Amino acid sequence: MIGIEYVPIHDSHRRTQLKLLQTPGLPTCCKQLSTRELERVEVILDKVGEART
C-alpha cells in the first residue's frame, strides 16, 4: 500500500524520468532504464488515483 504522503515523491520521480528521456544523445541503455522506471512509477500513481476515487 502506497500512502498518499508518498505521491509527491513518485510524481517527482516520474517528471525526472520524462526529462531524462528528452535528453539528446542519451545512451540506449539509459533510455531503456528510464522507460522502465517511468512505467513502474506510472503504475503506482495510477493505483493511488484509483484508490482515491
mmCIF file with all atom_site columns, N, CA, C and O in Angstrom:
data_model
loop_
_atom_site.group_PDB
_atom_site.id
_atom_site.type_symbol
_atom_site.label_atom_id
_atom_site.label_alt_id
_atom_site.label_comp_id
_atom_site.label_asym_id
_atom_site.label_entity_id
_atom_site.label_seq_id
_atom_site.pdbx_PDB_ins_code
_atom_site.Cartn_x
_atom_site.Cartn_y
_atom_site.Cartn_z
_atom_site.occupancy
_atom_site.B_iso_or_equiv
_atom_site.pdbx_formal_charge
_atom_site.auth_seq_id
_atom_site.auth_comp_id
_atom_site.auth_asym_id
_atom_site.auth_atom_id
_atom_site.pdbx_PDB_model_num
ATOM 1   N N  . MET A 1 1  ? 0.845   -1.175 0.000   1.00 0.00 ? 1  MET A N  1
ATOM 2   C CA . MET A 1 1  ? 0.000   0.000  0.000   1.00 0.00 ? 1  MET A CA 1
ATOM 3   C C  . MET A 1 1  ? 0.889   1.238  0.000   1.00 0.00 ? 1  MET A C  1
ATOM 4   O O  . MET A 1 1  ? 1.806   1.342  0.801   1.00 0.00 ? 1  MET A O  1
ATOM 5   N N  . ILE A 1 2  ? 0.597   2.135  -0.913  1.00 0.00 ? 2  ILE A N  1
ATOM 6   C CA . ILE A 1 2  ? 1.340   3.384  -1.009  1.00 0.00 ? 2  ILE A CA 1
ATOM 7   C C  . ILE A 1 2  ? 0.532   4.463  -0.294  1.00 0.00 ? 2  ILE A C  1
ATOM 8   O O  . ILE A 1 2  ? -0.624  4.710  -0.630  1.00 0.00 ? 2  ILE A O  1
ATOM 9   N N  . GLY A 1 3  ? 1.127   5.091  0.684   1.00 0.00 ? 3  GLY A N  1
ATOM 10  C CA . GLY A 1 3  ? 0.443   6.166  1.398   1.00 0.00 ? 3  GLY A CA 1
ATOM 11  C C  . GLY A 1 3  ? 0.372   7.418  0.545   1.00 0.00 ? 3  GLY A C  1
ATOM 12  O O  . GLY A 1 3  ? 1.257   7.693  -0.278  1.00 0.00 ? 3  GLY A O  1
ATOM 13  N N  . ILE A 1 4  ? -0.670  8.168  0.739   1.00 0.00 ? 4  ILE A N  1
ATOM 14  C CA . ILE A 1 4  ? -0.899  9.391  -0.028  1.00 0.00 ? 4  ILE A CA 1
ATOM 15  C C  . ILE A 1 4  ? 0.256   10.389 0.156   1.00 0.00 ? 4  ILE A C  1
ATOM 16  O O  . ILE A 1 4  ? 0.541   11.186 -0.729  1.00 0.00 ? 4  ILE A O  1
ATOM 17  N N  . GLU A 1 5  ? 0.934   10.300 1.286   1.00 0.00 ? 5  GLU A N  1
ATOM 18  C CA . GLU A 1 5  ? 2.051   11.222 1.545   1.00 0.00 ? 5  GLU A CA 1
ATOM 19  C C  . GLU A 1 5  ? 3.242   10.970 0.620   1.00 0.00 ? 5  GLU A C  1
ATOM 20  O O  . GLU A 1 5  ? 4.119   11.815 0.489   1.00 0.00 ? 5  GLU A O  1
ATOM 21  N N  . TYR A 1 6  ? 3.272   9.810  -0.054  1.00 0.00 ? 6  TYR A N  1
ATOM 22  C CA . TYR A 1 6  ? 4.373   9.490  -0.953  1.00 0.00 ? 6  TYR A CA 1
ATOM 23  C C  . TYR A 1 6  ? 4.105   9.868  -2.406  1.00 0.00 ? 6  TYR A C  1
ATOM 24  O O  . TYR A 1 6  ? 4.999   9.763  -3.253  1.00 0.00 ? 6  TYR A O  1
ATOM 25  N N  . VAL A 1 7  ? 2.910   10.319 -2.704  1.00 0.00 ? 7  VAL A N  1
ATOM 26  C CA . VAL A 1 7  ? 2.561   10.687 -4.083  1.00 0.00 ? 7  VAL A CA 1
ATOM 27  C C  . VAL A 1 7  ? 3.501   11.758 -4.631  1.00 0.00 ? 7  VAL A C  1
ATOM 28  O O  . VAL A 1 7  ? 3.984   11.632 -5.762  1.00 0.00 ? 7  VAL A O  1
ATOM 29  N N  . PRO A 1 8  ? 3.818   12.832 -3.890  1.00 0.00 ? 8  PRO A N  1
ATOM 30  C CA . PRO A 1 8  ? 4.738   13.836 -4.447  1.00 0.00 ? 8  PRO A CA 1
ATOM 31  C C  . PRO A 1 8  ? 6.109   13.275 -4.812  1.00 0.00 ? 8  PRO A C  1
ATOM 32  O O  . PRO A 1 8  ? 6.711   13.695 -5.806  1.00 0.00 ? 8  PRO A O  1
ATOM 33  N N  . ILE A 1 9  ? 6.586   12.323 -4.043  1.00 0.00 ? 9  ILE A N  1
ATOM 34  C CA . ILE A 1 9  ? 7.888   11.715 -4.337  1.00 0.00 ? 9  ILE A CA 1
ATOM 35  C C  . ILE A 1 9  ? 7.821   10.943 -5.657  1.00 0.00 ? 9  ILE A C  1
ATOM 36  O O  . ILE A 1 9  ? 8.700   11.069 -6.515  1.00 0.00 ? 9  ILE A O  1
ATOM 37  N N  . HIS A 1 10 ? 6.765   10.160 -5.823  1.00 0.00 ? 10 HIS A N  1
ATOM 38  C CA . HIS A 1 10 ? 6.617   9.381  -7.055  1.00 0.00 ? 10 HIS A CA 1
ATOM 39  C C  . HIS A 1 10 ? 6.363   10.297 -8.255  1.00 0.00 ? 10 HIS A C  1
ATOM 40  O O  . HIS A 1 10 ? 6.868   10.039 -9.351  1.00 0.00 ? 10 HIS A O  1
ATOM 41  N N  . ASP A 1 11 ? 5.621   11.358 -8.046  1.00 0.00 ? 11 ASP A N  1
ATOM 42  C CA . ASP A 1 11 ? 5.371   12.302 -9.133  1.00 0.00 ? 11 ASP A CA 1
ATOM 43  C C  . ASP A 1 11 ? 6.667   12.992 -9.554  1.00 0.00 ? 11 ASP A C  1
ATOM 44  O O  . ASP A 1 11 ? 6.928   13.168 -10.741 1.00 0.00 ? 11 ASP A O  1
ATOM 45  N N  . SER A 1 12 ? 7.493   13.348 -8.589  1.00 0.00 ? 12 SER A N  1
ATOM 46  C CA . SER A 1 12 ? 8.788   13.953 -8.893  1.00 0.00 ? 12 SER A CA 1
ATOM 47  C C  . SER A 1 12 ? 9.672   12.976 -9.670  1.00 0.00 ? 12 SER A C  1
ATOM 48  O O  . SER A 1 12 ? 10.353  13.357 -10.637 1.00 0.00 ? 12 SER A O  1
ATOM 49  N N  . HIS A 1 13 ? 9.668   11.717 -9.265  1.00 0.00 ? 13 HIS A N  1
ATOM 50  C CA . HIS A 1 13 ? 10.448  10.687 -9.966  1.00 0.00 ? 13 HIS A CA 1
ATOM 51  C C  . HIS A 1 13 ? 9.955   10.536 -11.407 1.00 0.00 ? 13 HIS A C  1
ATOM 52  O O  . HIS A 1 13 ? 10.755  10.414 -12.334 1.00 0.00 ? 13 HIS A O  1
ATOM 53  N N  . ARG A 1 14 ? 8.642   10.582 -11.589 1.00 0.00 ? 14 ARG A N  1
ATOM 54  C CA . ARG A 1 14 ? 8.048   10.491 -12.932 1.00 0.00 ? 14 ARG A CA 1
ATOM 55  C C  . ARG A 1 14 ? 8.533   11.643 -13.812 1.00 0.00 ? 14 ARG A C  1
ATOM 56  O O  . ARG A 1 14 ? 8.959   11.448 -14.944 1.00 0.00 ? 14 ARG A O  1
ATOM 57  N N  . ARG A 1 15 ? 8.484   12.852 -13.272 1.00 0.00 ? 15 ARG A N  1
ATOM 58  C CA . ARG A 1 15 ? 8.924   14.028 -14.041 1.00 0.00 ? 15 ARG A CA 1
ATOM 59  C C  . ARG A 1 15 ? 10.407  13.955 -14.373 1.00 0.00 ? 15 ARG A C  1
ATOM 60  O O  . ARG A 1 15 ? 10.832  14.343 -15.472 1.00 0.00 ? 15 ARG A O  1
ATOM 61  N N  . THR A 1 16 ? 11.213  13.435 -13.453 1.00 0.00 ? 16 THR A N  1
ATOM 62  C CA . THR A 1 16 ? 12.649  13.276 -13.703 1.00 0.00 ? 16 THR A CA 1
ATOM 63  C C  . THR A 1 16 ? 12.888  12.311 -14.860 1.00 0.00 ? 16 THR A C  1
ATOM 64  O O  . THR A 1 16 ? 13.712  12.578 -15.748 1.00 0.00 ? 16 THR A O  1
ATOM 65  N N  . GLN A 1 17 ? 12.165  11.185 -14.874 1.00 0.00 ? 17 GLN A N  1
ATOM 66  C CA . GLN A 1 17 ? 12.337  10.205 -15.949 1.00 0.00 ? 17 GLN A CA 1
ATOM 67  C C  . GLN A 1 17 ? 11.905  10.787 -17.291 1.00 0.00 ? 17 GLN A C  1
ATOM 68  O O  . GLN A 1 17 ? 12.566  10.572 -18.310 1.00 0.00 ? 17 GLN A O  1
ATOM 69  N N  . LEU A 1 18 ? 10.807  11.542 -17.293 1.00 0.00 ? 18 LEU A N  1
ATOM 70  C CA . LEU A 1 18 ? 10.357  12.172 -18.540 1.00 0.00 ? 18 LEU A CA 1
ATOM 71  C C  . LEU A 1 18 ? 11.407  13.145 -19.068 1.00 0.00 ? 18 LEU A C  1
ATOM 72  O O  . LEU A 1 18 ? 11.686  13.193 -20.264 1.00 0.00 ? 18 LEU A O  1
ATOM 73  N N  . LYS A 1 19 ? 12.010  13.903 -18.162 1.00 0.00 ? 19 LYS A N  1
ATOM 74  C CA . LYS A 1 19 ? 13.045  14.857 -18.561 1.00 0.00 ? 19 LYS A CA 1
ATOM 75  C C  . LYS A 1 19 ? 14.274  14.129 -19.104 1.00 0.00 ? 19 LYS A C  1
ATOM 76  O O  . LYS A 1 19 ? 14.848  14.539 -20.116 1.00 0.00 ? 19 LYS A O  1
ATOM 77  N N  . LEU A 1 20 ? 14.674  13.059 -18.450 1.00 0.00 ? 20 LEU A N  1
ATOM 78  C CA . LEU A 1 20 ? 15.817  12.275 -18.926 1.00 0.00 ? 20 LEU A CA 1
ATOM 79  C C  . LEU A 1 20 ? 15.567  11.721 -20.329 1.00 0.00 ? 20 LEU A C  1
ATOM 80  O O  . LEU A 1 20 ? 16.474  11.713 -21.167 1.00 0.00 ? 20 LEU A O  1
ATOM 81  N N  . LEU A 1 21 ? 14.350  11.253 -20.572 1.00 0.00 ? 21 LEU A N  1
ATOM 82  C CA . LEU A 1 21 ? 14.034  10.674 -21.877 1.00 0.00 ? 21 LEU A CA 1
ATOM 83  C C  . LEU A 1 21 ? 14.069  11.714 -22.995 1.00 0.00 ? 21 LEU A C  1
ATOM 84  O O  . LEU A 1 21 ? 14.180  11.357 -24.164 1.00 0.00 ? 21 LEU A O  1
ATOM 85  N N  . GLN A 1 22 ? 14.000  12.975 -22.652 1.00 0.00 ? 22 GLN A N  1
ATOM 86  C CA . GLN A 1 22 ? 14.076  14.040 -23.657 1.00 0.00 ? 22 GLN A CA 1
ATOM 87  C C  . GLN A 1 22 ? 15.507  14.506 -23.908 1.00 0.00 ? 22 GLN A C  1
ATOM 88  O O  . GLN A 1 22 ? 15.743  15.356 -24.760 1.00 0.00 ? 22 GLN A O  1
ATOM 89  N N  . THR A 1 23 ? 16.459  13.938 -23.189 1.00 0.00 ? 23 THR A N  1
ATOM 90  C CA . THR A 1 23 ? 17.857  14.329 -23.314 1.00 0.00 ? 23 THR A CA 1
ATOM 91  C C  . THR A 1 23 ? 18.434  13.820 -24.632 1.00 0.00 ? 23 THR A C  1
ATOM 92  O O  . THR A 1 23 ? 18.444  12.611 -24.881 1.00 0.00 ? 23 THR A O  1
ATOM 93  N N  . PRO A 1 24 ? 18.920  14.743 -25.477 1.00 0.00 ? 24 PRO A N  1
ATOM 94  C CA . PRO A 1 24 ? 19.531  14.294 -26.730 1.00 0.00 ? 24 PRO A CA 1
ATOM 95  C C  . PRO A 1 24 ? 20.811  13.494 -26.458 1.00 0.00 ? 24 PRO A C  1
ATOM 96  O O  . PRO A 1 24 ? 21.577  13.810 -25.554 1.00 0.00 ? 24 PRO A O  1
ATOM 97  N N  . GLY A 1 25 ? 21.007  12.457 -27.219 1.00 0.00 ? 25 GLY A N  1
ATOM 98  C CA . GLY A 1 25 ? 22.218  11.656 -27.111 1.00 0.00 ? 25 GLY A CA 1
ATOM 99  C C  . GLY A 1 25 ? 22.261  10.719 -25.916 1.00 0.00 ? 25 GLY A C  1
ATOM 100 O O  . GLY A 1 25 ? 23.319  10.152 -25.625 1.00 0.00 ? 25 GLY A O  1
ATOM 101 N N  . LEU A 1 26 ? 21.141  10.551 -25.239 1.00 0.00 ? 26 LEU A N  1
ATOM 102 C CA . LEU A 1 26 ? 21.107  9.626  -24.104 1.00 0.00 ? 26 LEU A CA 1
ATOM 103 C C  . LEU A 1 26 ? 21.343  8.209  -24.617 1.00 0.00 ? 26 LEU A C  1
ATOM 104 O O  . LEU A 1 26 ? 20.687  7.763  -25.553 1.00 0.00 ? 26 LEU A O  1
ATOM 105 N N  . PRO A 1 27 ? 22.281  7.489  -24.014 1.00 0.00 ? 27 PRO A N  1
ATOM 106 C CA . PRO A 1 27 ? 22.562  6.125  -24.474 1.00 0.00 ? 27 PRO A CA 1
ATOM 107 C C  . PRO A 1 27 ? 21.314  5.229  -24.389 1.00 0.00 ? 27 PRO A C  1
ATOM 108 O O  . PRO A 1 27 ? 20.454  5.425  -23.526 1.00 0.00 ? 27 PRO A O  1
ATOM 109 N N  . THR A 1 28 ? 21.256  4.263  -25.274 1.00 0.00 ? 28 THR A N  1
ATOM 110 C CA . THR A 1 28 ? 20.113  3.358  -25.351 1.00 0.00 ? 28 THR A CA 1
ATOM 111 C C  . THR A 1 28 ? 19.835  2.665  -24.024 1.00 0.00 ? 28 THR A C  1
ATOM 112 O O  . THR A 1 28 ? 18.684  2.560  -23.606 1.00 0.00 ? 28 THR A O  1
ATOM 113 N N  . CYS A 1 29 ? 20.872  2.213  -23.350 1.00 0.00 ? 29 CYS A N  1
ATOM 114 C CA . CYS A 1 29 ? 20.664  1.513  -22.078 1.00 0.00 ? 29 CYS A CA 1
ATOM 115 C C  . CYS A 1 29 ? 20.025  2.443  -21.042 1.00 0.00 ? 29 CYS A C  1
ATOM 116 O O  . CYS A 1 29 ? 19.175  2.009  -20.256 1.00 0.00 ? 29 CYS A O  1
ATOM 117 N N  . CYS A 1 30 ? 20.397  3.704  -21.044 1.00 0.00 ? 30 CYS A N  1
ATOM 118 C CA . CYS A 1 30 ? 19.801  4.669  -20.111 1.00 0.00 ? 30 CYS A CA 1
ATOM 119 C C  . CYS A 1 30 ? 18.353  4.966  -20.484 1.00 0.00 ? 30 CYS A C  1
ATOM 120 O O  . CYS A 1 30 ? 17.501  5.122  -19.595 1.00 0.00 ? 30 CYS A O  1
ATOM 121 N N  . LYS A 1 31 ? 18.068  5.022  -21.783 1.00 0.00 ? 31 LYS A N  1
ATOM 122 C CA . LYS A 1 31 ? 16.690  5.218  -22.234 1.00 0.00 ? 31 LYS A CA 1
ATOM 123 C C  . LYS A 1 31 ? 15.814  4.050  -21.797 1.00 0.00 ? 31 LYS A C  1
ATOM 124 O O  . LYS A 1 31 ? 14.692  4.240  -21.334 1.00 0.00 ? 31 LYS A O  1
ATOM 125 N N  . GLN A 1 32 ? 16.342  2.846  -21.934 1.00 0.00 ? 32 GLN A N  1
ATOM 126 C CA . GLN A 1 32 ? 15.588  1.657  -21.535 1.00 0.00 ? 32 GLN A CA 1
ATOM 127 C C  . GLN A 1 32 ? 15.312  1.662  -20.041 1.00 0.00 ? 32 GLN A C  1
ATOM 128 O O  . GLN A 1 32 ? 14.202  1.353  -19.598 1.00 0.00 ? 32 GLN A O  1
ATOM 129 N N  . LEU A 1 33 ? 16.308  2.009  -19.258 1.00 0.00 ? 33 LEU A N  1
ATOM 130 C CA . LEU A 1 33 ? 16.148  2.050  -17.806 1.00 0.00 ? 33 LEU A CA 1
ATOM 131 C C  . LEU A 1 33 ? 15.130  3.128  -17.414 1.00 0.00 ? 33 LEU A C  1
ATOM 132 O O  . LEU A 1 33 ? 14.231  2.887  -16.600 1.00 0.00 ? 33 LEU A O  1
ATOM 133 N N  . SER A 1 34 ? 15.239  4.305  -18.009 1.00 0.00 ? 34 SER A N  1
ATOM 134 C CA . SER A 1 34 ? 14.299  5.394  -17.705 1.00 0.00 ? 34 SER A CA 1
ATOM 135 C C  . SER A 1 34 ? 12.882  5.025  -18.119 1.00 0.00 ? 34 SER A C  1
ATOM 136 O O  . SER A 1 34 ? 11.921  5.354  -17.415 1.00 0.00 ? 34 SER A O  1
ATOM 137 N N  . THR A 1 35 ? 12.744  4.338  -19.236 1.00 0.00 ? 35 THR A N  1
ATOM 138 C CA . THR A 1 35 ? 11.420  3.911  -19.692 1.00 0.00 ? 35 THR A CA 1
ATOM 139 C C  . THR A 1 35 ? 10.807  2.920  -18.705 1.00 0.00 ? 35 THR A C  1
ATOM 140 O O  . THR A 1 35 ? 9.634   3.034  -18.340 1.00 0.00 ? 35 THR A O  1
ATOM 141 N N  . ARG A 1 36 ? 11.613  1.973  -18.220 1.00 0.00 ? 36 ARG A N  1
ATOM 142 C CA . ARG A 1 36 ? 11.115  1.009  -17.228 1.00 0.00 ? 36 ARG A CA 1
ATOM 143 C C  . ARG A 1 36 ? 10.729  1.700  -15.928 1.00 0.00 ? 36 ARG A C  1
ATOM 144 O O  . ARG A 1 36 ? 9.696   1.406  -15.330 1.00 0.00 ? 36 ARG A O  1
ATOM 145 N N  . GLU A 1 37 ? 11.556  2.641  -15.490 1.00 0.00 ? 37 GLU A N  1
ATOM 146 C CA . GLU A 1 37 ? 11.257  3.389  -14.274 1.00 0.00 ? 37 GLU A CA 1
ATOM 147 C C  . GLU A 1 37 ? 9.978   4.205  -14.434 1.00 0.00 ? 37 GLU A C  1
ATOM 148 O O  . GLU A 1 37 ? 9.159   4.274  -13.524 1.00 0.00 ? 37 GLU A O  1
ATOM 149 N N  . LEU A 1 38 ? 9.815   4.820  -15.593 1.00 0.00 ? 38 LEU A N  1
ATOM 150 C CA . LEU A 1 38 ? 8.620   5.607  -15.872 1.00 0.00 ? 38 LEU A CA 1
ATOM 151 C C  . LEU A 1 38 ? 7.380   4.719  -15.841 1.00 0.00 ? 38 LEU A C  1
ATOM 152 O O  . LEU A 1 38 ? 6.371   5.076  -15.223 1.00 0.00 ? 38 LEU A O  1
ATOM 153 N N  . GLU A 1 39 ? 7.456   3.571  -16.468 1.00 0.00 ? 39 GLU A N  1
ATOM 154 C CA . GLU A 1 39 ? 6.317   2.638  -16.462 1.00 0.00 ? 39 GLU A CA 1
ATOM 155 C C  . GLU A 1 39 ? 5.990   2.202  -15.041 1.00 0.00 ? 39 GLU A C  1
ATOM 156 O O  . GLU A 1 39 ? 4.828   2.147  -14.650 1.00 0.00 ? 39 GLU A O  1
ATOM 157 N N  . ARG A 1 40 ? 7.017   1.919  -14.243 1.00 0.00 ? 40 ARG A N  1
ATOM 158 C CA . ARG A 1 40 ? 6.820   1.469  -12.871 1.00 0.00 ? 40 ARG A CA 1
ATOM 159 C C  . ARG A 1 40 ? 6.134   2.541  -12.029 1.00 0.00 ? 40 ARG A C  1
ATOM 160 O O  . ARG A 1 40 ? 5.168   2.270  -11.315 1.00 0.00 ? 40 ARG A O  1
ATOM 161 N N  . VAL A 1 41 ? 6.617   3.765  -12.130 1.00 0.00 ? 41 VAL A N  1
ATOM 162 C CA . VAL A 1 41 ? 6.054   4.840  -11.311 1.00 0.00 ? 41 VAL A CA 1
ATOM 163 C C  . VAL A 1 41 ? 4.649   5.225  -11.787 1.00 0.00 ? 41 VAL A C  1
ATOM 164 O O  . VAL A 1 41 ? 3.793   5.591  -10.979 1.00 0.00 ? 41 VAL A O  1
ATOM 165 N N  . GLU A 1 42 ? 4.386   5.108  -13.084 1.00 0.00 ? 42 GLU A N  1
ATOM 166 C CA . GLU A 1 42 ? 3.039   5.405  -13.576 1.00 0.00 ? 42 GLU A CA 1
ATOM 167 C C  . GLU A 1 42 ? 2.022   4.380  -13.072 1.00 0.00 ? 42 GLU A C  1
ATOM 168 O O  . GLU A 1 42 ? 0.886   4.735  -12.767 1.00 0.00 ? 42 GLU A O  1
ATOM 169 N N  . VAL A 1 43 ? 2.436   3.123  -12.941 1.00 0.00 ? 43 VAL A N  1
ATOM 170 C CA . VAL A 1 43 ? 1.554   2.100  -12.374 1.00 0.00 ? 43 VAL A CA 1
ATOM 171 C C  . VAL A 1 43 ? 1.215   2.466  -10.921 1.00 0.00 ? 43 VAL A C  1
ATOM 172 O O  . VAL A 1 43 ? 0.062   2.392  -10.503 1.00 0.00 ? 43 VAL A O  1
ATOM 173 N N  . ILE A 1 44 ? 2.216   2.879  -10.183 1.00 0.00 ? 44 ILE A N  1
ATOM 174 C CA . ILE A 1 44 ? 1.991   3.266  -8.786  1.00 0.00 ? 44 ILE A CA 1
ATOM 175 C C  . ILE A 1 44 ? 1.036   4.453  -8.709  1.00 0.00 ? 44 ILE A C  1
ATOM 176 O O  . ILE A 1 44 ? 0.077   4.438  -7.934  1.00 0.00 ? 44 ILE A O  1
ATOM 177 N N  . LEU A 1 45 ? 1.283   5.477  -9.508  1.00 0.00 ? 45 LEU A N  1
ATOM 178 C CA . LEU A 1 45 ? 0.422   6.658  -9.478  1.00 0.00 ? 45 LEU A CA 1
ATOM 179 C C  . LEU A 1 45 ? -0.993  6.343  -9.937  1.00 0.00 ? 45 LEU A C  1
ATOM 180 O O  . LEU A 1 45 ? -1.959  6.889  -9.404  1.00 0.00 ? 45 LEU A O  1
ATOM 181 N N  . ASP A 1 46 ? -1.129  5.440  -10.903 1.00 0.00 ? 46 ASP A N  1
ATOM 182 C CA . ASP A 1 46 ? -2.470  5.009  -11.344 1.00 0.00 ? 46 ASP A CA 1
ATOM 183 C C  . ASP A 1 46 ? -3.211  4.310  -10.214 1.00 0.00 ? 46 ASP A C  1
ATOM 184 O O  . ASP A 1 46 ? -4.391  4.547  -9.988  1.00 0.00 ? 46 ASP A O  1
ATOM 185 N N  . LYS A 1 47 ? -2.507  3.462  -9.478  1.00 0.00 ? 47 LYS A N  1
ATOM 186 C CA . LYS A 1 47 ? -3.140  2.743  -8.355  1.00 0.00 ? 47 LYS A CA 1
ATOM 187 C C  . LYS A 1 47 ? -3.563  3.700  -7.260  1.00 0.00 ? 47 LYS A C  1
ATOM 188 O O  . LYS A 1 47 ? -4.628  3.543  -6.677  1.00 0.00 ? 47 LYS A O  1
ATOM 189 N N  . VAL A 1 48 ? -2.745  4.691  -6.984  1.00 0.00 ? 48 VAL A N  1
ATOM 190 C CA . VAL A 1 48 ? -3.099  5.687  -5.975  1.00 0.00 ? 48 VAL A CA 1
ATOM 191 C C  . VAL A 1 48 ? -4.327  6.466  -6.439  1.00 0.00 ? 48 VAL A C  1
ATOM 192 O O  . VAL A 1 48 ? -5.224  6.727  -5.658  1.00 0.00 ? 48 VAL A O  1
ATOM 193 N N  . GLY A 1 49 ? -4.352  6.809  -7.729  1.00 0.00 ? 49 GLY A N  1
ATOM 194 C CA . GLY A 1 49 ? -5.502  7.531  -8.276  1.00 0.00 ? 49 GLY A CA 1
ATOM 195 C C  . GLY A 1 49 ? -6.780  6.723  -8.174  1.00 0.00 ? 49 GLY A C  1
ATOM 196 O O  . GLY A 1 49 ? -7.848  7.258  -7.866  1.00 0.00 ? 49 GLY A O  1
ATOM 197 N N  . GLU A 1 50 ? -6.689  5.426  -8.412  1.00 0.00 ? 50 GLU A N  1
ATOM 198 C CA . GLU A 1 50 ? -7.870  4.545  -8.313  1.00 0.00 ? 50 GLU A CA 1
ATOM 199 C C  . GLU A 1 50 ? -8.353  4.457  -6.867  1.00 0.00 ? 50 GLU A C  1
ATOM 200 O O  . GLU A 1 50 ? -9.537  4.438  -6.600  1.00 0.00 ? 50 GLU A O  1
ATOM 201 N N  . ALA A 1 51 ? -7.419  4.434  -5.939  1.00 0.00 ? 51 ALA A N  1
ATOM 202 C CA . ALA A 1 51 ? -7.774  4.317  -4.530  1.00 0.00 ? 51 ALA A CA 1
ATOM 203 C C  . ALA A 1 51 ? -8.445  5.593  -4.012  1.00 0.00 ? 51 ALA A C  1
ATOM 204 O O  . ALA A 1 51 ? -9.224  5.549  -3.086  1.00 0.00 ? 51 ALA A O  1
ATOM 205 N N  . ARG A 1 52 ? -8.130  6.711  -4.636  1.00 0.00 ? 52 ARG A N  1
ATOM 206 C CA . ARG A 1 52 ? -8.688  7.994  -4.192  1.00 0.00 ? 52 ARG A CA 1
ATOM 207 C C  . ARG A 1 52 ? -10.100 8.210  -4.689  1.00 0.00 ? 52 ARG A C  1
ATOM 208 O O  . ARG A 1 52 ? -10.816 9.028  -4.163  1.00 0.00 ? 52 ARG A O  1
ATOM 209 N N  . THR A 1 53 ? -10.502 7.486  -5.724  1.00 0.00 ? 53 THR A N  1
ATOM 210 C CA . THR A 1 53 ? -11.847 7.683  -6.277  1.00 0.00 ? 53 THR A CA 1
ATOM 211 C C  . THR A 1 53 ? -12.833 6.699  -5.712  1.00 0.00 ? 53 THR A C  1
ATOM 212 O O  . THR A 1 53 ? -12.572 5.781  -5.070  1.00 0.00 ? 53 THR A O  1
#
